Short mmCIF file of C-alpha atoms in Angstrom, two decimals:
data_model
loop_
_atom_site.label_atom_id
_atom_site.label_comp_id
_atom_site.label_asym_id
_atom_site.label_seq_id
_atom_site.Cartn_x
_atom_site.Cartn_y
_atom_site.Cartn_z
CA MET Q 576 110.01 -142.93 51.48
CA THR Q 577 113.57 -142.96 52.75
CA SER Q 578 116.23 -143.63 50.14
CA ILE Q 579 118.16 -146.85 50.70
CA GLY Q 580 121.80 -145.86 50.82
CA GLY Q 581 121.64 -143.05 48.28
CA ALA Q 582 121.23 -143.38 44.52
CA SER Q 583 119.05 -146.13 43.15
CA THR Q 584 120.62 -146.48 39.72
CA GLY Q 585 122.50 -149.58 38.59
CA MET Q 586 121.65 -153.24 38.24
CA VAL Q 587 118.91 -153.01 40.88
CA ASP Q 588 116.68 -150.02 41.62
CA TRP Q 589 116.67 -150.49 45.38
CA ASN Q 590 114.26 -147.66 46.13
CA LEU Q 591 111.80 -149.11 43.63
CA ALA Q 592 112.16 -152.49 45.36
CA VAL Q 593 111.19 -150.89 48.68
CA ALA Q 594 108.29 -148.98 47.11
CA THR Q 595 106.98 -152.09 45.32
CA ALA Q 596 107.21 -154.35 48.35
CA THR Q 597 105.62 -151.77 50.65
CA ARG Q 598 102.76 -151.24 48.22
CA LEU Q 599 102.07 -154.96 47.71
CA VAL Q 600 102.59 -156.33 51.21
CA ARG Q 601 99.44 -157.46 52.98
CA PRO Q 602 98.19 -155.36 55.88
CA GLY Q 603 98.82 -156.81 59.31
CA PRO Q 604 96.16 -158.02 61.74
CA GLU Q 605 93.77 -155.50 63.19
CA VAL Q 606 94.93 -154.22 66.56
CA SER Q 607 94.12 -151.11 68.54
CA SER Q 608 96.79 -148.51 69.24
CA ASP Q 609 96.90 -149.54 72.89
CA GLU Q 610 97.28 -153.20 71.97
CA ALA Q 611 100.04 -152.42 69.47
CA ARG Q 612 102.01 -150.48 72.10
CA ALA Q 613 101.54 -153.33 74.58
CA VAL Q 614 102.80 -155.92 72.07
CA VAL Q 615 105.90 -153.86 71.28
CA ALA Q 616 106.68 -153.34 74.97
CA GLU Q 617 106.22 -157.03 75.77
CA LEU Q 618 108.45 -158.15 72.90
CA ARG Q 619 111.19 -155.84 74.13
CA ARG Q 620 110.88 -157.26 77.66
CA HIS Q 621 110.96 -160.83 76.39
CA ALA Q 622 113.99 -160.12 74.20
CA LYS Q 623 115.83 -158.76 77.23
CA ALA Q 624 114.82 -161.71 79.42
CA SER Q 625 115.82 -164.15 76.70
CA GLU Q 626 119.45 -162.99 76.89
CA GLU Q 627 119.87 -164.49 80.37
CA HIS Q 628 117.87 -167.64 79.54
CA VAL Q 629 119.90 -168.38 76.41
CA ARG Q 630 123.25 -167.50 77.97
CA GLY Q 631 122.58 -169.78 80.93
CA PHE Q 632 121.46 -172.73 78.83
CA THR Q 633 124.09 -172.53 76.09
CA ARG Q 634 127.00 -171.34 78.31
CA LEU Q 635 127.84 -168.83 75.59
CA GLY Q 636 128.23 -165.08 75.95
CA THR Q 637 129.21 -162.83 78.84
CA GLU Q 638 127.52 -160.88 81.58
CA GLU Q 639 128.17 -157.67 79.67
CA GLY Q 640 125.45 -158.67 77.24
CA HIS Q 641 125.20 -157.59 73.60
CA ASP Q 642 125.93 -154.38 71.76
CA THR Q 643 123.46 -155.28 69.00
CA PRO Q 644 120.07 -153.58 69.19
CA VAL Q 645 116.66 -155.25 69.30
CA LEU Q 646 114.23 -153.55 66.92
CA VAL Q 647 110.51 -154.28 66.94
CA VAL Q 648 109.36 -153.47 63.42
CA ASP Q 649 106.29 -153.64 61.19
CA ARG Q 650 106.26 -155.23 57.74
CA PRO Q 651 107.51 -152.14 55.86
CA GLY Q 652 110.29 -151.81 58.44
CA TRP Q 653 111.36 -155.40 57.80
CA ILE Q 654 111.35 -154.69 54.04
CA ARG Q 655 113.57 -151.61 54.40
CA ALA Q 656 116.01 -153.48 56.62
CA ASN Q 657 116.32 -156.41 54.24
CA VAL Q 658 116.75 -154.26 51.15
CA ALA Q 659 119.60 -152.49 52.93
CA GLY Q 660 121.11 -155.86 53.81
CA PHE Q 661 120.75 -157.22 50.26
CA ARG Q 662 122.40 -154.11 48.88
CA GLU Q 663 125.36 -154.49 51.20
CA ILE Q 664 125.92 -158.19 50.48
CA LEU Q 665 125.41 -157.97 46.72
CA ARG Q 666 127.38 -154.78 46.16
CA PRO Q 667 130.63 -156.42 44.89
CA LEU Q 668 128.76 -158.69 42.45
CA LEU Q 669 126.49 -155.95 41.14
CA ASP Q 670 129.43 -153.57 40.68
CA LYS Q 671 131.16 -156.18 38.51
CA MET Q 672 128.01 -156.78 36.50
CA GLN Q 673 127.49 -153.04 36.08
CA GLU Q 674 131.05 -152.61 34.87
CA ARG Q 675 130.66 -155.45 32.38
CA ARG Q 676 127.38 -154.08 31.04
CA GLY Q 677 128.79 -150.55 30.78
CA ASP Q 678 131.31 -151.80 28.20
CA THR Q 679 128.57 -152.98 25.83
CA PRO Q 680 126.72 -150.76 23.29
CA GLY Q 681 123.65 -149.28 24.94
CA GLY Q 682 124.78 -150.68 28.29
CA SER Q 683 123.71 -147.67 30.34
CA VAL Q 684 120.19 -147.76 28.91
CA MET Q 685 119.98 -151.51 29.52
CA SER Q 686 121.13 -150.96 33.10
CA ALA Q 687 118.47 -148.33 33.78
CA VAL Q 688 115.66 -150.48 32.38
CA GLY Q 689 117.00 -153.72 33.87
CA GLY Q 690 117.48 -152.10 37.26
CA LYS Q 691 113.83 -151.08 37.41
CA VAL Q 692 112.65 -154.51 36.31
CA THR Q 693 114.85 -156.20 38.91
CA GLY Q 694 113.71 -153.71 41.54
CA VAL Q 695 110.07 -154.60 40.90
CA GLU Q 696 110.82 -158.33 40.95
CA LEU Q 697 112.75 -158.05 44.21
CA GLY Q 698 109.93 -155.98 45.67
CA MET Q 699 107.39 -158.66 44.76
CA LEU Q 700 109.51 -161.32 46.45
CA LEU Q 701 109.95 -159.25 49.61
CA SER Q 702 106.23 -158.48 49.79
CA PHE Q 703 105.63 -162.24 49.95
CA LEU Q 704 108.23 -162.85 52.65
CA ALA Q 705 107.43 -159.76 54.74
CA SER Q 706 104.17 -161.24 56.03
CA ARG Q 707 105.79 -164.55 57.03
CA VAL Q 708 109.00 -163.77 58.94
CA LEU Q 709 108.55 -163.63 62.72
CA GLY Q 710 112.05 -162.56 63.62
CA GLN Q 711 115.49 -162.28 62.10
CA TYR Q 712 119.04 -161.64 63.22
CA GLU Q 713 120.60 -159.47 60.52
CA THR Q 714 124.25 -160.41 60.50
CA PHE Q 715 125.49 -157.95 57.87
CA ALA Q 716 123.15 -155.05 58.53
CA PRO Q 717 124.40 -151.56 57.60
CA ALA Q 718 123.30 -148.93 60.08
CA THR Q 719 120.78 -146.31 59.00
CA ARG Q 720 119.08 -143.50 60.88
CA GLU Q 721 115.86 -145.53 61.15
CA LEU Q 722 117.54 -148.91 61.64
CA PRO Q 723 120.66 -148.77 63.86
CA SER Q 724 122.97 -151.75 64.18
CA GLY Q 725 125.69 -152.87 66.56
CA ALA Q 726 129.09 -151.28 66.95
CA ASN Q 727 132.01 -152.40 64.78
CA GLY Q 728 129.80 -153.75 62.03
CA GLY Q 729 127.63 -155.84 64.34
CA GLY Q 730 124.12 -156.82 63.38
CA ARG Q 731 120.67 -156.22 64.78
CA LEU Q 732 117.77 -158.36 65.91
CA LEU Q 733 114.42 -157.71 64.23
CA LEU Q 734 111.09 -158.82 65.70
CA VAL Q 735 108.18 -158.39 63.27
CA ALA Q 736 105.30 -157.57 65.60
CA PRO Q 737 102.32 -157.91 63.21
CA ASN Q 738 103.48 -161.32 62.02
CA ILE Q 739 103.92 -162.60 65.57
CA VAL Q 740 100.40 -161.43 66.46
CA HIS Q 741 99.01 -162.98 63.26
CA VAL Q 742 100.54 -166.40 63.96
CA GLU Q 743 99.65 -166.51 67.64
CA ARG Q 744 96.03 -165.83 66.67
CA GLU Q 745 96.10 -168.34 63.83
CA LEU Q 746 97.49 -171.07 66.12
CA ASP Q 747 95.17 -170.06 68.98
CA VAL Q 748 97.97 -170.23 71.57
CA ASP Q 749 98.75 -168.15 74.63
CA PRO Q 750 100.11 -164.89 73.17
CA HIS Q 751 102.48 -164.12 76.05
CA ASP Q 752 104.03 -167.59 75.90
CA PHE Q 753 104.30 -167.48 72.12
CA ARG Q 754 106.05 -164.10 72.10
CA LEU Q 755 108.67 -165.30 74.60
CA TRP Q 756 109.10 -168.56 72.63
CA VAL Q 757 109.86 -166.61 69.44
CA CYS Q 758 112.28 -164.33 71.29
CA LEU Q 759 114.20 -167.33 72.63
CA HIS Q 760 114.83 -168.59 69.10
CA GLU Q 761 115.94 -165.23 67.74
CA GLU Q 762 118.03 -164.41 70.80
CA THR Q 763 119.93 -167.66 70.25
CA HIS Q 764 120.99 -166.39 66.83
CA ARG Q 765 122.13 -163.11 68.33
CA THR Q 766 124.12 -165.00 70.97
CA GLN Q 767 125.75 -167.22 68.34
CA PHE Q 768 127.23 -164.26 66.49
CA THR Q 769 128.09 -162.08 69.48
CA ALA Q 770 129.68 -164.90 71.50
CA VAL Q 771 131.65 -166.32 68.54
CA PRO Q 772 133.57 -163.33 67.11
CA TRP Q 773 134.97 -165.12 64.05
CA LEU Q 774 131.61 -166.48 62.88
CA ARG Q 775 130.40 -163.31 61.16
CA ASP Q 776 133.59 -162.86 59.11
CA HIS Q 777 133.71 -166.55 58.23
CA LEU Q 778 130.13 -166.57 57.00
CA GLY Q 779 130.67 -163.30 55.12
CA GLY Q 780 133.77 -164.72 53.45
CA GLU Q 781 131.88 -167.80 52.30
CA ILE Q 782 129.08 -165.67 50.86
CA GLN Q 783 131.51 -163.41 49.01
CA ALA Q 784 133.39 -166.43 47.64
CA PHE Q 785 130.05 -167.78 46.44
CA LEU Q 786 129.23 -164.49 44.71
CA GLU Q 787 132.69 -164.20 43.14
CA GLU Q 788 132.04 -167.49 41.35
CA THR Q 789 128.89 -166.08 39.76
CA ASP Q 790 128.99 -165.38 36.03
CA VAL Q 791 129.32 -161.61 35.72
CA ASP Q 792 128.01 -161.48 32.17
CA PRO Q 793 124.43 -160.26 32.72
CA MET Q 794 123.12 -162.12 29.68
CA THR Q 795 124.67 -165.38 30.92
CA VAL Q 796 123.11 -164.91 34.35
CA LEU Q 797 119.74 -164.13 32.76
CA GLU Q 798 119.92 -167.19 30.53
CA ARG Q 799 120.77 -169.50 33.42
CA VAL Q 800 117.92 -168.12 35.51
CA ARG Q 801 115.55 -168.53 32.56
CA GLU Q 802 116.61 -172.17 32.10
CA ALA Q 803 116.16 -172.78 35.80
CA ALA Q 804 112.68 -171.27 35.75
CA GLN Q 805 111.71 -173.37 32.74
CA SER Q 806 112.93 -176.47 34.53
CA LEU Q 807 110.92 -175.69 37.65
CA ALA Q 808 107.85 -174.89 35.56
CA GLY Q 809 108.06 -178.19 33.70
CA GLY Q 810 109.09 -176.48 30.48
CA ARG Q 811 111.88 -178.94 29.73
CA PRO Q 812 111.29 -182.43 28.34
CA GLU Q 813 111.15 -185.11 31.02
CA ALA Q 814 114.26 -186.82 29.64
CA GLU Q 815 116.27 -183.68 30.36
CA GLU Q 816 115.16 -183.40 33.98
CA ASP Q 817 118.33 -183.97 35.99
CA ASP Q 818 117.93 -181.31 38.66
CA GLY Q 819 116.54 -183.63 41.31
CA GLY Q 820 113.85 -181.21 42.42
CA ARG Q 821 116.32 -178.52 43.44
CA SER Q 822 115.26 -174.95 43.98
CA LEU Q 823 115.97 -171.99 41.74
CA VAL Q 824 118.76 -170.93 44.10
CA GLU Q 825 120.51 -174.30 43.75
CA ILE Q 826 120.05 -174.80 40.01
CA VAL Q 827 121.95 -171.68 38.95
CA GLN Q 828 125.15 -172.70 40.76
CA THR Q 829 128.51 -173.52 39.17
CA PRO Q 830 130.40 -176.60 40.48
CA ALA Q 831 132.59 -174.36 42.65
CA GLN Q 832 129.51 -172.65 44.04
CA ARG Q 833 127.95 -175.99 44.90
CA GLU Q 834 130.93 -176.78 47.09
CA ILE Q 835 130.58 -173.46 48.88
CA LEU Q 836 126.81 -173.97 49.10
CA GLY Q 837 127.43 -177.30 50.82
CA ARG Q 838 129.51 -175.59 53.50
CA LEU Q 839 126.98 -172.78 53.88
CA THR Q 840 124.15 -175.31 54.19
CA ALA Q 841 126.02 -177.08 56.99
CA VAL Q 842 126.60 -173.82 58.88
CA MET Q 843 122.99 -172.68 58.47
CA SER Q 844 121.72 -176.10 59.56
CA LEU Q 845 123.89 -175.81 62.67
CA LEU Q 846 122.69 -172.29 63.50
CA GLU Q 847 118.99 -173.00 62.89
CA GLY Q 848 119.07 -176.38 64.62
CA HIS Q 849 120.91 -174.93 67.60
CA ALA Q 850 118.26 -172.21 67.92
CA ASP Q 851 115.46 -174.79 67.85
CA PHE Q 852 117.30 -176.95 70.39
CA VAL Q 853 117.80 -174.02 72.75
CA MET Q 854 114.21 -172.86 72.31
CA ASP Q 855 112.95 -176.32 73.32
CA GLY Q 856 115.53 -176.68 76.08
CA VAL Q 857 114.73 -173.39 77.77
CA GLY Q 858 111.04 -173.46 76.95
CA PRO Q 859 109.65 -175.85 79.58
CA ALA Q 860 111.09 -173.75 82.43
CA VAL Q 861 109.80 -170.38 81.24
CA VAL Q 862 107.05 -171.03 78.67
CA PRO Q 863 104.25 -173.01 80.35
CA SER Q 864 102.46 -173.94 77.11
CA VAL Q 865 105.59 -174.74 75.11
CA GLY Q 866 104.39 -178.25 74.21
CA GLU Q 867 101.19 -176.98 72.60
CA ILE Q 868 103.00 -174.14 70.82
CA ARG Q 869 105.68 -176.44 69.43
CA GLU Q 870 103.20 -178.99 68.12
CA LYS Q 871 100.97 -176.42 66.43
CA PHE Q 872 103.89 -174.47 65.00
CA GLN Q 873 105.49 -177.58 63.54
CA GLN Q 874 102.21 -178.45 61.83
CA ARG Q 875 102.03 -174.94 60.40
CA ARG Q 876 105.65 -175.11 59.18
CA ALA Q 877 105.07 -178.42 57.43
CA LYS Q 878 101.89 -177.70 55.51
CA GLY Q 879 102.31 -174.05 54.46
CA ALA Q 880 99.40 -171.68 54.06
CA SER Q 881 98.24 -172.41 50.50
CA ARG Q 882 99.13 -173.98 47.16
CA LEU Q 883 100.80 -170.70 46.17
CA ASP Q 884 102.75 -170.69 49.40
CA LEU Q 885 103.96 -174.23 48.77
CA ALA Q 886 104.97 -173.42 45.19
CA LEU Q 887 106.91 -170.32 46.22
CA ARG Q 888 108.58 -172.16 49.08
CA LYS Q 889 109.83 -174.73 46.59
CA LEU Q 890 110.95 -172.15 44.06
CA LEU Q 891 112.83 -170.04 46.60
CA GLY Q 892 114.39 -172.97 48.42
CA LEU Q 893 112.42 -172.40 51.63
CA ASP Q 894 111.74 -176.14 51.85
CA ALA Q 895 115.49 -176.55 52.22
CA LYS Q 896 115.35 -174.15 55.18
CA LEU Q 897 112.76 -176.39 56.85
CA ARG Q 898 115.13 -179.33 56.41
CA GLN Q 899 117.88 -177.24 57.99
CA TYR Q 900 115.78 -176.84 61.14
CA ARG Q 901 115.15 -180.59 61.37
CA ASP Q 902 118.61 -181.85 60.41
CA GLY Q 903 120.42 -179.25 62.49
CA GLU Q 904 118.31 -179.87 65.57
CA ARG Q 905 118.95 -183.63 65.33
CA PHE Q 906 122.69 -182.95 65.02
CA VAL Q 907 122.81 -180.68 68.07
CA ARG Q 908 120.69 -183.02 70.17
CA ALA Q 909 122.78 -186.06 69.28
CA VAL Q 910 126.07 -184.30 70.04
CA VAL Q 911 124.85 -182.87 73.35
CA ASP Q 912 123.56 -186.31 74.36
CA GLU Q 913 126.97 -187.80 73.55
CA VAL Q 914 129.44 -185.22 74.92
CA GLY Q 915 127.36 -182.67 76.85
CA MET Q 916 126.90 -178.95 76.24
CA ASP Q 917 130.55 -178.07 76.82
CA GLY Q 918 131.56 -180.80 74.41
CA PHE Q 919 129.13 -179.51 71.82
CA ASN Q 920 130.44 -175.97 72.27
CA ARG Q 921 133.74 -177.04 70.71
CA VAL Q 922 131.86 -176.48 67.47
CA TRP Q 923 132.46 -172.75 68.02
CA THR Q 924 136.27 -173.06 68.36
CA SER Q 925 137.16 -172.23 64.75
CA PRO Q 926 135.92 -172.75 61.19
CA ASN Q 927 137.73 -176.09 61.24
CA THR Q 928 135.46 -177.39 64.00
CA LEU Q 929 132.24 -176.54 62.20
CA PRO Q 930 130.40 -179.65 61.00
CA THR Q 931 130.48 -180.57 57.33
CA LYS Q 932 127.30 -181.24 55.43
CA SER Q 933 127.84 -184.99 55.80
CA GLU Q 934 128.55 -184.63 59.53
CA ILE Q 935 125.25 -182.84 60.03
CA ALA Q 936 123.63 -186.09 58.87
CA LYS Q 937 126.09 -188.23 60.90
CA PRO Q 938 126.80 -186.46 64.21
CA ALA Q 939 128.99 -189.33 65.43
CA ASP Q 940 131.47 -188.51 62.66
CA TRP Q 941 131.80 -184.94 63.97
CA VAL Q 942 132.26 -186.18 67.54
CA ALA Q 943 134.95 -188.61 66.39
CA ARG Q 944 136.80 -185.99 64.33
CA VAL Q 945 136.73 -183.06 66.76
CA HIS Q 946 136.97 -184.85 70.11
CA ARG Q 947 139.42 -187.50 69.07
CA ARG Q 948 141.72 -184.85 67.57
CA ALA Q 949 141.43 -182.71 70.71
CA GLU Q 950 142.28 -185.68 72.93
#
């Protein structure tokens, strides 16, 4: 197994996370070697074709195309890529926590033990997600020998071939249409970040501000997570339940983090909704069975695969992600209907023209604020 960025000591044993996730992840669907090669080749073709489709529909991007690579990966490849991404994003927070723990008696021993425990827990989480993600644009991906990324800190687009094959079989839809449909969604994300140069740094700044507000005392963090887990498991008396059904991710936030989370939620709703809008807008012209695919995929999104799947979606906040797709798509559609695609594209002018969380729910407020000010 390839080491993820060097040593694995510290607050998280990253190599153990990769090993655990790779060991626990479900095997993909059965395909022959010839079929696997054909799927990979087709996904690469569709990803390339999607560039022109998305650029033409959104009026974003340039003829020069992207400098970010498209990587068709299996489930272990997705795991390695995401562990590398987590390590990059969480590095400042974990360094502070490591420094704080090192000042306590027995801190180094606690770090070694805690890092392995956290590595196993992260691996278990990733093993669950690795069989469900169809594609992903990695915005903050560090380049590795196995997983290159774009120049100047750019990201990379991952297409998880076994998961795409699994879902197209489960839905019983045309596989060629479904593969192009998925590529259109993911290519939209790549276009968003490559056509809007400030977006990556803005999103990264918000994430780092969020992490800087996190309690760096490891015992405090552990206690808050434990309380959150007890709340979600029904371990607190009913009279104390004031969390409104929020996920584990939301419950552990400080007031300052909740403000940042509101802004991040608005941005993610915009990005996800825009991708769904583009996918549906381009789809009828290039994906003959788009109507059937959309209907079946929406049903699959809504119901989940099992009781365990539903429980984990709630715990991890994945239900919130489903709301982001719906709310964001309604926002984009309403704005485009009101002011056209060029009018909508003012959203990409600067961080000040991004919609707020309340504007996502009330698109007319965004139109009034941005277009009235511009006029």
